[in-house]
mmCIF file of C-alpha atoms in Angstrom:
data_model
loop_
_atom_site.group_PDB
_atom_site.id
_atom_site.type_symbol
_atom_site.label_atom_id
_atom_site.label_comp_id
_atom_site.label_asym_id
_atom_site.label_seq_id
_atom_site.Cartn_x
_atom_site.Cartn_y
_atom_site.Cartn_z
ATOM 1 C CA MET A 1 0.030 -0.015 0.098
ATOM 2 C CA LYS A 2 1.135 3.500 -0.638
ATOM 3 C CA ALA A 3 0.947 6.684 1.280
ATOM 4 C CA ALA A 4 -2.204 7.632 -0.666
ATOM 5 C CA HIS A 5 -3.972 4.519 0.464
ATOM 6 C CA TYR A 6 -3.350 5.319 4.062
ATOM 7 C CA LEU A 7 -4.270 8.924 3.785
ATOM 8 C CA VAL A 8 -7.660 7.826 2.221
ATOM 9 C CA ILE A 9 -8.246 4.887 5.012
ATOM 10 C CA LEU A 10 -7.498 7.694 7.772
ATOM 11 C CA ILE A 11 -9.952 9.938 6.208
ATOM 12 C CA ALA A 12 -12.427 7.109 5.772
ATOM 13 C CA GLY A 13 -11.930 6.221 9.425
ATOM 14 C CA ALA A 14 -12.099 9.911 10.613
ATOM 15 C CA LEU A 15 -15.593 10.345 8.666
ATOM 16 C CA PHE A 16 -16.610 7.157 10.498
ATOM 17 C CA GLY A 17 -15.668 8.246 13.894
ATOM 18 C CA PHE A 18 -17.338 11.625 13.365
ATOM 19 C CA GLY A 19 -20.589 10.128 12.053
ATOM 20 C CA LEU A 20 -20.428 7.910 15.558
ATOM 21 C CA SER A 21 -20.013 10.786 17.539
ATOM 22 C CA TYR A 22 -22.264 13.391 15.813
ATOM 23 C CA SER A 23 -25.159 10.723 15.831
ATOM 24 C CA THR A 24 -24.192 10.348 19.731
ATOM 25 C CA MET A 25 -23.510 6.475 19.126
ATOM 26 C CA VAL A 26 -20.377 6.794 21.316
ATOM 27 C CA ARG A 27 -22.527 7.399 24.483
ATOM 28 C CA PRO A 28 -23.761 3.988 25.785
ATOM 29 C CA GLU A 29 -26.834 5.694 27.076
ATOM 30 C CA VAL A 30 -28.177 6.337 23.870
ATOM 31 C CA VAL A 31 -27.561 2.845 22.513
ATOM 32 C CA LEU A 32 -29.184 1.284 25.843
ATOM 33 C CA GLY A 33 -32.018 3.926 25.235
ATOM 34 C CA PHE A 34 -32.773 2.610 21.629
ATOM 35 C CA LEU A 35 -32.268 -1.172 23.046
ATOM 36 C CA LYS A 36 -35.188 -0.373 25.540
ATOM 37 C CA PHE A 37 -37.364 1.027 22.857
ATOM 38 C CA GLN A 38 -37.237 4.838 24.326
ATOM 39 C CA ASP A 39 -35.697 6.238 21.094
ATOM 40 C CA TRP A 40 -35.436 4.912 17.467
ATOM 41 C CA GLY A 41 -32.523 6.985 16.423
ATOM 42 C CA LEU A 42 -30.092 4.112 15.951
ATOM 43 C CA MET A 43 -32.395 3.017 13.076
ATOM 44 C CA LEU A 44 -31.751 6.396 11.291
ATOM 45 C CA VAL A 45 -28.176 5.847 11.802
ATOM 46 C CA MET A 46 -27.902 2.295 10.760
ATOM 47 C CA GLY A 47 -30.496 3.159 7.849
ATOM 48 C CA GLY A 48 -28.610 6.458 6.803
ATOM 49 C CA ALA A 49 -25.161 4.486 6.849
ATOM 50 C CA VAL A 50 -26.541 1.549 4.608
ATOM 51 C CA ALA A 51 -28.395 3.938 2.335
ATOM 52 C CA VAL A 52 -25.060 5.527 1.092
ATOM 53 C CA THR A 53 -22.975 2.319 1.507
ATOM 54 C CA VAL A 54 -25.243 0.314 -0.602
ATOM 55 C CA LEU A 55 -24.733 2.599 -3.473
ATOM 56 C CA ALA A 56 -21.183 2.270 -3.244
ATOM 57 C CA TYR A 57 -21.066 -1.336 -2.959
ATOM 58 C CA GLN A 58 -23.463 -2.227 -5.389
ATOM 59 C CA PHE A 59 -22.290 0.150 -8.339
ATOM 60 C CA ALA A 60 -18.582 0.828 -7.784
ATOM 61 C CA PRO A 61 -17.946 -2.669 -8.900
ATOM 62 C CA ARG A 62 -20.304 -2.113 -11.798
ATOM 63 C CA LEU A 63 -19.038 1.108 -13.149
ATOM 64 C CA LEU A 64 -15.337 0.801 -12.321
ATOM 65 C CA ARG A 65 -12.856 -1.502 -13.547
ATOM 66 C CA ALA A 66 -10.966 -1.440 -10.342
ATOM 67 C CA PRO A 67 -10.951 0.695 -7.129
ATOM 68 C CA LEU A 68 -9.458 4.412 -7.854
ATOM 69 C CA LEU A 69 -6.064 3.696 -6.179
ATOM 70 C CA GLY A 70 -5.759 0.284 -7.968
ATOM 71 C CA GLY A 71 -6.046 -3.473 -6.447
ATOM 72 C CA ARG A 72 -9.278 -4.997 -6.656
ATOM 73 C CA PHE A 73 -12.823 -4.717 -4.888
ATOM 74 C CA ASP A 74 -13.148 -7.170 -1.765
ATOM 75 C CA THR A 75 -16.084 -9.246 -1.773
ATOM 76 C CA LYS A 76 -16.721 -10.459 1.922
ATOM 77 C CA ALA A 77 -18.397 -13.762 1.842
ATOM 78 C CA ILE A 78 -19.497 -14.850 5.092
ATOM 79 C CA PRO A 79 -20.992 -18.252 5.517
ATOM 80 C CA TRP A 80 -24.177 -18.571 7.522
ATOM 81 C CA ASN A 81 -23.151 -21.242 9.904
ATOM 82 C CA ARG A 82 -23.070 -22.234 13.884
ATOM 83 C CA ASP A 83 -20.397 -19.882 14.653
ATOM 84 C CA THR A 84 -21.872 -17.087 12.611
ATOM 85 C CA ALA A 85 -25.074 -17.726 14.643
ATOM 86 C CA VAL A 86 -23.644 -18.008 17.792
ATOM 87 C CA GLY A 87 -21.187 -15.283 17.646
ATOM 88 C CA ALA A 88 -24.052 -12.772 16.604
ATOM 89 C CA ALA A 89 -26.115 -13.819 19.528
ATOM 90 C CA LEU A 90 -23.420 -13.319 21.905
ATOM 91 C CA PHE A 91 -22.521 -10.184 20.351
ATOM 92 C CA GLY A 92 -26.082 -8.843 21.036
ATOM 93 C CA VAL A 93 -25.738 -10.180 24.541
ATOM 94 C CA GLY A 94 -22.552 -8.094 25.063
ATOM 95 C CA TRP A 95 -23.817 -5.046 23.215
ATOM 96 C CA GLY A 96 -27.231 -5.203 25.206
ATOM 97 C CA ILE A 97 -25.083 -5.171 28.600
ATOM 98 C CA ALA A 98 -22.572 -2.299 27.752
ATOM 99 C CA GLY A 99 -24.088 -0.149 25.152
ATOM 100 C CA VAL A 100 -20.960 -0.263 23.441
ATOM 101 C CA CYS A 101 -20.164 -1.913 20.290
ATOM 102 C CA PRO A 102 -16.335 -2.233 18.620
ATOM 103 C CA GLY A 103 -16.477 1.026 16.681
ATOM 104 C CA PRO A 104 -17.618 3.292 19.463
ATOM 105 C CA ALA A 105 -15.413 1.752 22.170
ATOM 106 C CA ILE A 106 -12.610 3.040 19.926
ATOM 107 C CA ALA A 107 -14.085 6.281 18.633
ATOM 108 C CA GLY A 108 -15.443 7.303 22.096
ATOM 109 C CA LEU A 109 -11.767 7.800 23.208
ATOM 110 C CA GLY A 110 -11.668 10.728 20.988
ATOM 111 C CA THR A 111 -14.542 12.573 22.852
ATOM 112 C CA GLY A 112 -12.457 12.324 25.984
ATOM 113 C CA ASN A 113 -14.560 9.441 27.370
ATOM 114 C CA TRP A 114 -11.974 7.380 29.129
ATOM 115 C CA ASP A 115 -14.741 5.323 30.904
ATOM 116 C CA LEU A 116 -14.797 3.668 27.357
ATOM 117 C CA LEU A 117 -11.489 2.154 28.104
ATOM 118 C CA TRP A 118 -13.305 -0.617 30.050
ATOM 119 C CA ALA A 119 -15.244 -1.184 27.166
ATOM 120 C CA LEU A 120 -12.429 -1.210 24.893
ATOM 121 C CA GLY A 121 -10.336 -3.560 27.004
ATOM 122 C CA GLY A 122 -13.151 -5.981 27.522
ATOM 123 C CA THR A 123 -13.601 -5.998 23.690
ATOM 124 C CA ALA A 124 -9.748 -6.651 22.941
ATOM 125 C CA LEU A 125 -9.907 -9.552 25.635
ATOM 126 C CA GLY A 126 -12.876 -11.065 24.193
ATOM 127 C CA ALA A 127 -11.292 -11.330 20.701
ATOM 128 C CA LEU A 128 -8.055 -12.577 22.367
ATOM 129 C CA VAL A 129 -9.899 -15.392 24.112
ATOM 130 C CA GLN A 130 -12.039 -16.210 20.866
ATOM 131 C CA GLY A 131 -8.636 -16.437 18.788
ATOM 132 C CA TRP A 132 -7.006 -18.390 21.582
ATOM 133 C CA ARG A 133 -9.853 -21.047 21.598
ATOM 134 C CA ALA A 134 -10.357 -20.994 17.868
ATOM 135 C CA LYS A 135 -8.486 -23.346 15.442
ATOM 136 C CA ALA A 136 -6.542 -21.558 12.865
ATOM 137 C CA MET B 1 -49.040 7.962 17.133
ATOM 138 C CA ASP B 2 -47.045 11.180 16.990
ATOM 139 C CA ILE B 3 -43.635 10.487 15.163
ATOM 140 C CA THR B 4 -41.882 12.747 17.459
ATOM 141 C CA SER B 5 -42.427 10.399 20.364
ATOM 142 C CA LEU B 6 -40.110 7.825 18.876
ATOM 143 C CA PHE B 7 -37.334 10.531 18.836
ATOM 144 C CA PRO B 8 -37.327 12.367 22.067
ATOM 145 C CA PHE B 9 -33.920 13.799 21.545
ATOM 146 C CA GLY B 10 -34.661 14.912 17.918
ATOM 147 C CA TRP B 11 -33.888 12.867 14.621
ATOM 148 C CA SER B 12 -31.537 14.773 12.280
ATOM 149 C CA HIS B 13 -28.604 14.116 14.137
ATOM 150 C CA TYR B 14 -29.000 10.502 14.022
ATOM 151 C CA LEU B 15 -29.710 10.527 10.126
ATOM 152 C CA VAL B 16 -26.989 13.007 9.404
ATOM 153 C CA GLY B 17 -24.361 10.976 11.591
ATOM 154 C CA GLY B 18 -25.438 7.747 9.572
ATOM 155 C CA LEU B 19 -25.037 9.522 6.390
ATOM 156 C CA VAL B 20 -21.481 10.567 7.180
ATOM 157 C CA ILE B 21 -20.649 6.801 8.564
ATOM 158 C CA GLY B 22 -21.932 5.757 5.102
ATOM 159 C CA LEU B 23 -19.751 8.023 3.334
ATOM 160 C CA GLY B 24 -16.655 6.961 5.047
ATOM 161 C CA VAL B 25 -17.173 3.393 4.475
ATOM 162 C CA SER B 26 -18.078 4.437 0.606
ATOM 163 C CA LEU B 27 -14.936 6.172 0.329
ATOM 164 C CA LEU B 28 -12.957 3.409 1.650
ATOM 165 C CA PHE B 29 -14.373 0.995 -0.747
ATOM 166 C CA VAL B 30 -14.474 3.144 -3.893
ATOM 167 C CA PHE B 31 -10.795 4.032 -3.586
ATOM 168 C CA THR B 32 -9.157 1.094 -1.974
ATOM 169 C CA GLY B 33 -11.782 -1.758 -2.447
ATOM 170 C CA LEU B 34 -11.469 -2.590 1.614
ATOM 171 C CA VAL B 35 -14.452 -3.410 3.237
ATOM 172 C CA GLY B 36 -14.480 -1.488 6.498
ATOM 173 C CA GLY B 37 -15.866 -3.315 9.390
ATOM 174 C CA MET B 38 -14.671 -2.495 12.740
ATOM 175 C CA SER B 39 -14.403 -5.758 14.900
ATOM 176 C CA SER B 40 -11.640 -7.252 12.779
ATOM 177 C CA VAL B 41 -8.828 -4.726 14.055
ATOM 178 C CA TYR B 42 -9.218 -6.250 17.645
ATOM 179 C CA SER B 43 -8.068 -9.751 16.372
ATOM 180 C CA SER B 44 -5.672 -8.316 13.842
ATOM 181 C CA THR B 45 -3.941 -5.982 16.292
ATOM 182 C CA TRP B 46 -3.290 -9.070 18.529
ATOM 183 C CA SER B 47 -1.194 -10.401 15.457
ATOM 184 C CA TYR B 48 1.576 -8.213 16.616
ATOM 185 C CA LEU B 49 2.116 -9.776 20.112
ATOM 186 C CA VAL B 50 0.431 -13.341 19.976
ATOM 187 C CA LYS B 51 2.386 -15.894 17.752
ATOM 188 C CA ARG B 52 -0.322 -18.623 17.944
ATOM 189 C CA PRO B 53 -1.252 -19.851 14.313
ATOM 190 C CA PHE B 54 -4.916 -18.484 14.402
ATOM 191 C CA PHE B 55 -3.617 -14.606 14.926
ATOM 192 C CA GLN B 56 -0.986 -15.206 12.136
ATOM 193 C CA GLN B 57 -3.261 -15.852 9.565
ATOM 194 C CA ALA B 58 -2.512 -13.973 6.316
ATOM 195 C CA ARG B 59 -6.212 -12.203 6.701
ATOM 196 C CA PHE B 60 -5.035 -10.672 10.121
ATOM 197 C CA THR B 61 -1.095 -9.988 9.377
ATOM 198 C CA GLN B 62 -1.533 -8.531 5.895
ATOM 199 C CA SER B 63 -4.715 -6.242 7.249
ATOM 200 C CA ARG B 64 -3.275 -5.181 10.481
ATOM 201 C CA GLY B 65 -1.621 -2.122 9.146
ATOM 202 C CA TRP B 66 -4.590 -0.466 7.389
ATOM 203 C CA ARG B 67 -7.012 -1.516 10.081
ATOM 204 C CA LEU B 68 -4.913 0.291 12.824
ATOM 205 C CA VAL B 69 -4.711 3.480 10.757
ATOM 206 C CA TYR B 70 -8.564 3.083 10.114
ATOM 207 C CA ALA B 71 -8.920 2.823 13.944
ATOM 208 C CA ALA B 72 -6.744 5.885 14.493
ATOM 209 C CA GLY B 73 -9.060 7.484 11.842
ATOM 210 C CA LEU B 74 -12.058 6.875 14.254
ATOM 211 C CA ILE B 75 -10.299 8.588 17.258
ATOM 212 C CA VAL B 76 -9.249 11.738 14.846
ATOM 213 C CA GLY B 77 -12.901 11.918 13.505
ATOM 214 C CA ALA B 78 -14.438 11.787 17.193
ATOM 215 C CA LEU B 79 -11.711 14.389 18.185
ATOM 216 C CA VAL B 80 -12.898 16.638 15.529
ATOM 217 C CA TRP B 81 -16.591 16.422 16.601
ATOM 218 C CA TRP B 82 -15.327 17.052 20.299
ATOM 219 C CA LEU B 83 -13.226 20.269 19.599
ATOM 220 C CA VAL B 84 -15.627 21.679 16.993
ATOM 221 C CA PHE B 85 -19.016 20.492 17.783
ATOM 222 C CA SER B 86 -19.178 19.741 21.583
ATOM 223 C CA ASP B 87 -18.923 22.041 24.526
ATOM 224 C CA GLY B 88 -15.245 20.687 24.971
ATOM 225 C CA THR B 89 -16.015 19.012 28.193
ATOM 226 C CA ALA B 90 -14.804 15.415 28.454
ATOM 227 C CA GLN B 91 -17.661 12.860 27.980
ATOM 228 C CA HIS B 92 -18.806 10.314 30.781
ATOM 229 C CA THR B 93 -21.002 7.597 30.946
ATOM 230 C CA SER B 94 -23.106 6.624 33.720
ATOM 231 C CA VAL B 95 -23.024 2.967 32.822
ATOM 232 C CA PRO B 96 -21.020 1.218 35.364
ATOM 233 C CA ALA B 97 -17.213 0.000 34.526
ATOM 234 C CA TRP B 98 -18.199 -3.701 35.148
ATOM 235 C CA GLN B 99 -20.973 -3.591 32.700
ATOM 236 C CA LEU B 100 -18.816 -1.770 30.027
ATOM 237 C CA GLY B 101 -16.047 -4.341 30.558
ATOM 238 C CA LEU B 102 -18.257 -7.441 30.815
ATOM 239 C CA GLY B 103 -20.393 -6.424 28.049
ATOM 240 C CA GLY B 104 -17.224 -5.511 25.754
ATOM 241 C CA PHE B 105 -15.921 -8.867 26.659
ATOM 242 C CA ILE B 106 -18.965 -10.952 25.625
ATOM 243 C CA ALA B 107 -19.353 -8.544 22.493
ATOM 244 C CA GLY B 108 -15.896 -8.677 21.349
ATOM 245 C CA TYR B 109 -15.947 -12.558 21.785
ATOM 246 C CA GLY B 110 -18.993 -12.840 19.868
ATOM 247 C CA ALA B 111 -18.066 -10.580 17.241
ATOM 248 C CA ARG B 112 -15.229 -12.214 16.269
ATOM 249 C CA LEU B 113 -16.782 -15.712 16.444
ATOM 250 C CA GLY B 114 -19.413 -14.547 14.134
ATOM 251 C CA ASN B 115 -16.926 -12.423 11.836
ATOM 252 C CA GLY B 116 -18.701 -9.073 12.138
ATOM 253 C CA CYS B 117 -20.347 -6.507 14.387
ATOM 254 C CA THR B 118 -22.712 -3.794 13.849
ATOM 255 C CA SER B 119 -20.357 -2.294 11.300
ATOM 256 C CA GLY B 120 -19.114 -5.549 9.640
ATOM 257 C CA HIS B 121 -22.501 -7.392 9.429
ATOM 258 C CA GLY B 122 -24.830 -4.250 9.995
ATOM 259 C CA ILE B 123 -23.478 -1.619 7.546
ATOM 260 C CA CYS B 124 -21.065 -3.609 5.156
ATOM 261 C CA GLY B 125 -22.845 -6.977 5.286
ATOM 262 C CA LEU B 126 -26.511 -5.434 4.643
ATOM 263 C CA SER B 127 -24.809 -3.232 1.942
ATOM 264 C CA SER B 128 -23.385 -6.262 0.186
ATOM 265 C CA LEU B 129 -27.133 -7.872 0.099
ATOM 266 C CA SER B 130 -25.249 -10.567 2.127
ATOM 267 C CA LEU B 131 -28.242 -13.147 3.595
ATOM 268 C CA PRO B 132 -25.710 -14.464 6.227
ATOM 269 C CA SER B 133 -25.226 -10.897 7.559
ATOM 270 C CA LEU B 134 -28.860 -10.162 7.224
ATOM 271 C CA GLY B 135 -29.357 -13.189 9.626
ATOM 272 C CA ALA B 136 -26.496 -12.177 12.057
ATOM 273 C CA VAL B 137 -27.936 -8.543 12.314
ATOM 274 C CA LEU B 138 -31.453 -10.039 12.993
ATOM 275 C CA THR B 139 -29.987 -12.312 15.653
ATOM 276 C CA PHE B 140 -27.952 -9.719 17.654
ATOM 277 C CA MET B 141 -30.895 -7.445 17.447
ATOM 278 C CA ALA B 142 -33.157 -9.862 18.951
ATOM 279 C CA THR B 143 -30.624 -10.980 21.809
ATOM 280 C CA ALA B 144 -29.424 -7.335 22.312
ATOM 281 C CA PHE B 145 -33.163 -6.137 22.967
ATOM 282 C CA LEU B 146 -33.828 -8.898 25.253
ATOM 283 C CA THR B 147 -30.457 -8.457 27.346
ATOM 284 C CA ALA B 148 -30.929 -4.712 27.725
ATOM 285 C CA ASN B 149 -34.356 -4.936 28.805
ATOM 286 C CA LEU B 150 -33.855 -7.897 31.113
ATOM 287 C CA PHE B 151 -30.814 -5.861 32.665
ATOM 288 C CA ALA B 152 -33.051 -2.818 32.963
ATOM 289 C CA TRP B 153 -35.660 -4.835 34.655
ATOM 290 C CA VAL B 154 -33.309 -6.662 37.013
ATOM 291 C CA GLN B 155 -31.775 -3.580 38.161
ATOM 292 C CA ALA B 156 -35.055 -1.594 38.625
#
C-alpha cells in the first residue's frame, strides 16, 4: 500500500468516527435507550449509513474496473453457520449489557470519554480469548 | 402515533451521522476496495503480539496495518467532533465500569466468532446484500433487545 492508501483510510476512518460522535452513538446511554425502545434513533443511523454504502458497494464494482487507487474490490463472503449464529447472538448479549460495540469503543476515546477504556479493554480481551480457543 | 415520540432527542443528528458514516465506508471501498468493518482490528492487532497460528493467518497479518490506521481515523474524527461541535467538556458515561467491561468482553468474543459486528454485518454486510449478514443482524438485534430490557428490569 502507498501513502495515498493510508491517507484515504485515515480520512474514511475519521468520517466514520465523526459520524458515530455526531449521532451520539459513542454514548452507551443512547444505545441502551434504543435497545429499551425509548428512542429509535439508531435505526436512522444504521439506515442512513446503509443507504449510502449500498450505492457504493453495488455500483462501484459495476462502473469501475478497479478501485480508484488500484487493486481489486473485496468481496466479503461470510457463510451462515453455527459460529456466525452463536457469535451474533453473543455479540448482541454483550452489546445489550454495555451499550458499546467495537467501533464506538475506539471512537469514544476521541471524545475524551476514558470510561470507554473498560469497554475497549473488554472487547480486546474477548477477541483474544476467541482467537485463543479457535482453530486456525 | 406522534412520530416525534419515537425520537425524544430529535432525529436529524442521527440521520446526518449515519450518512457521514456511510460516506466514510463508501470512500474506503471506492478508493481502495477494502470492506471497513470494525471488529477485525481487535484480532488483527493481537497478531503483532500473539504468535499462535490463529492470529498469524494472512487475513490478520496482511490487514493489521491499514486496520490500525482506520481505527486511528475513528479517534481523529471523534476528536474533531469533540473540539468543534461539542462544548469541549470530556464525555462521561453513567454505565458502570463492570458493565462496560463485561459487555465489551462478550461482545468482542461474539463479534469475532461471528465474523462481524454492527458495522461489519450491519453496514457492510447489509450493503453487500448478504443474507448471512442479515441473519446475523436480526440475531444480534434480538438478543440485544432482550438483554438490555432484562438488565434494566433486574436493576429496577
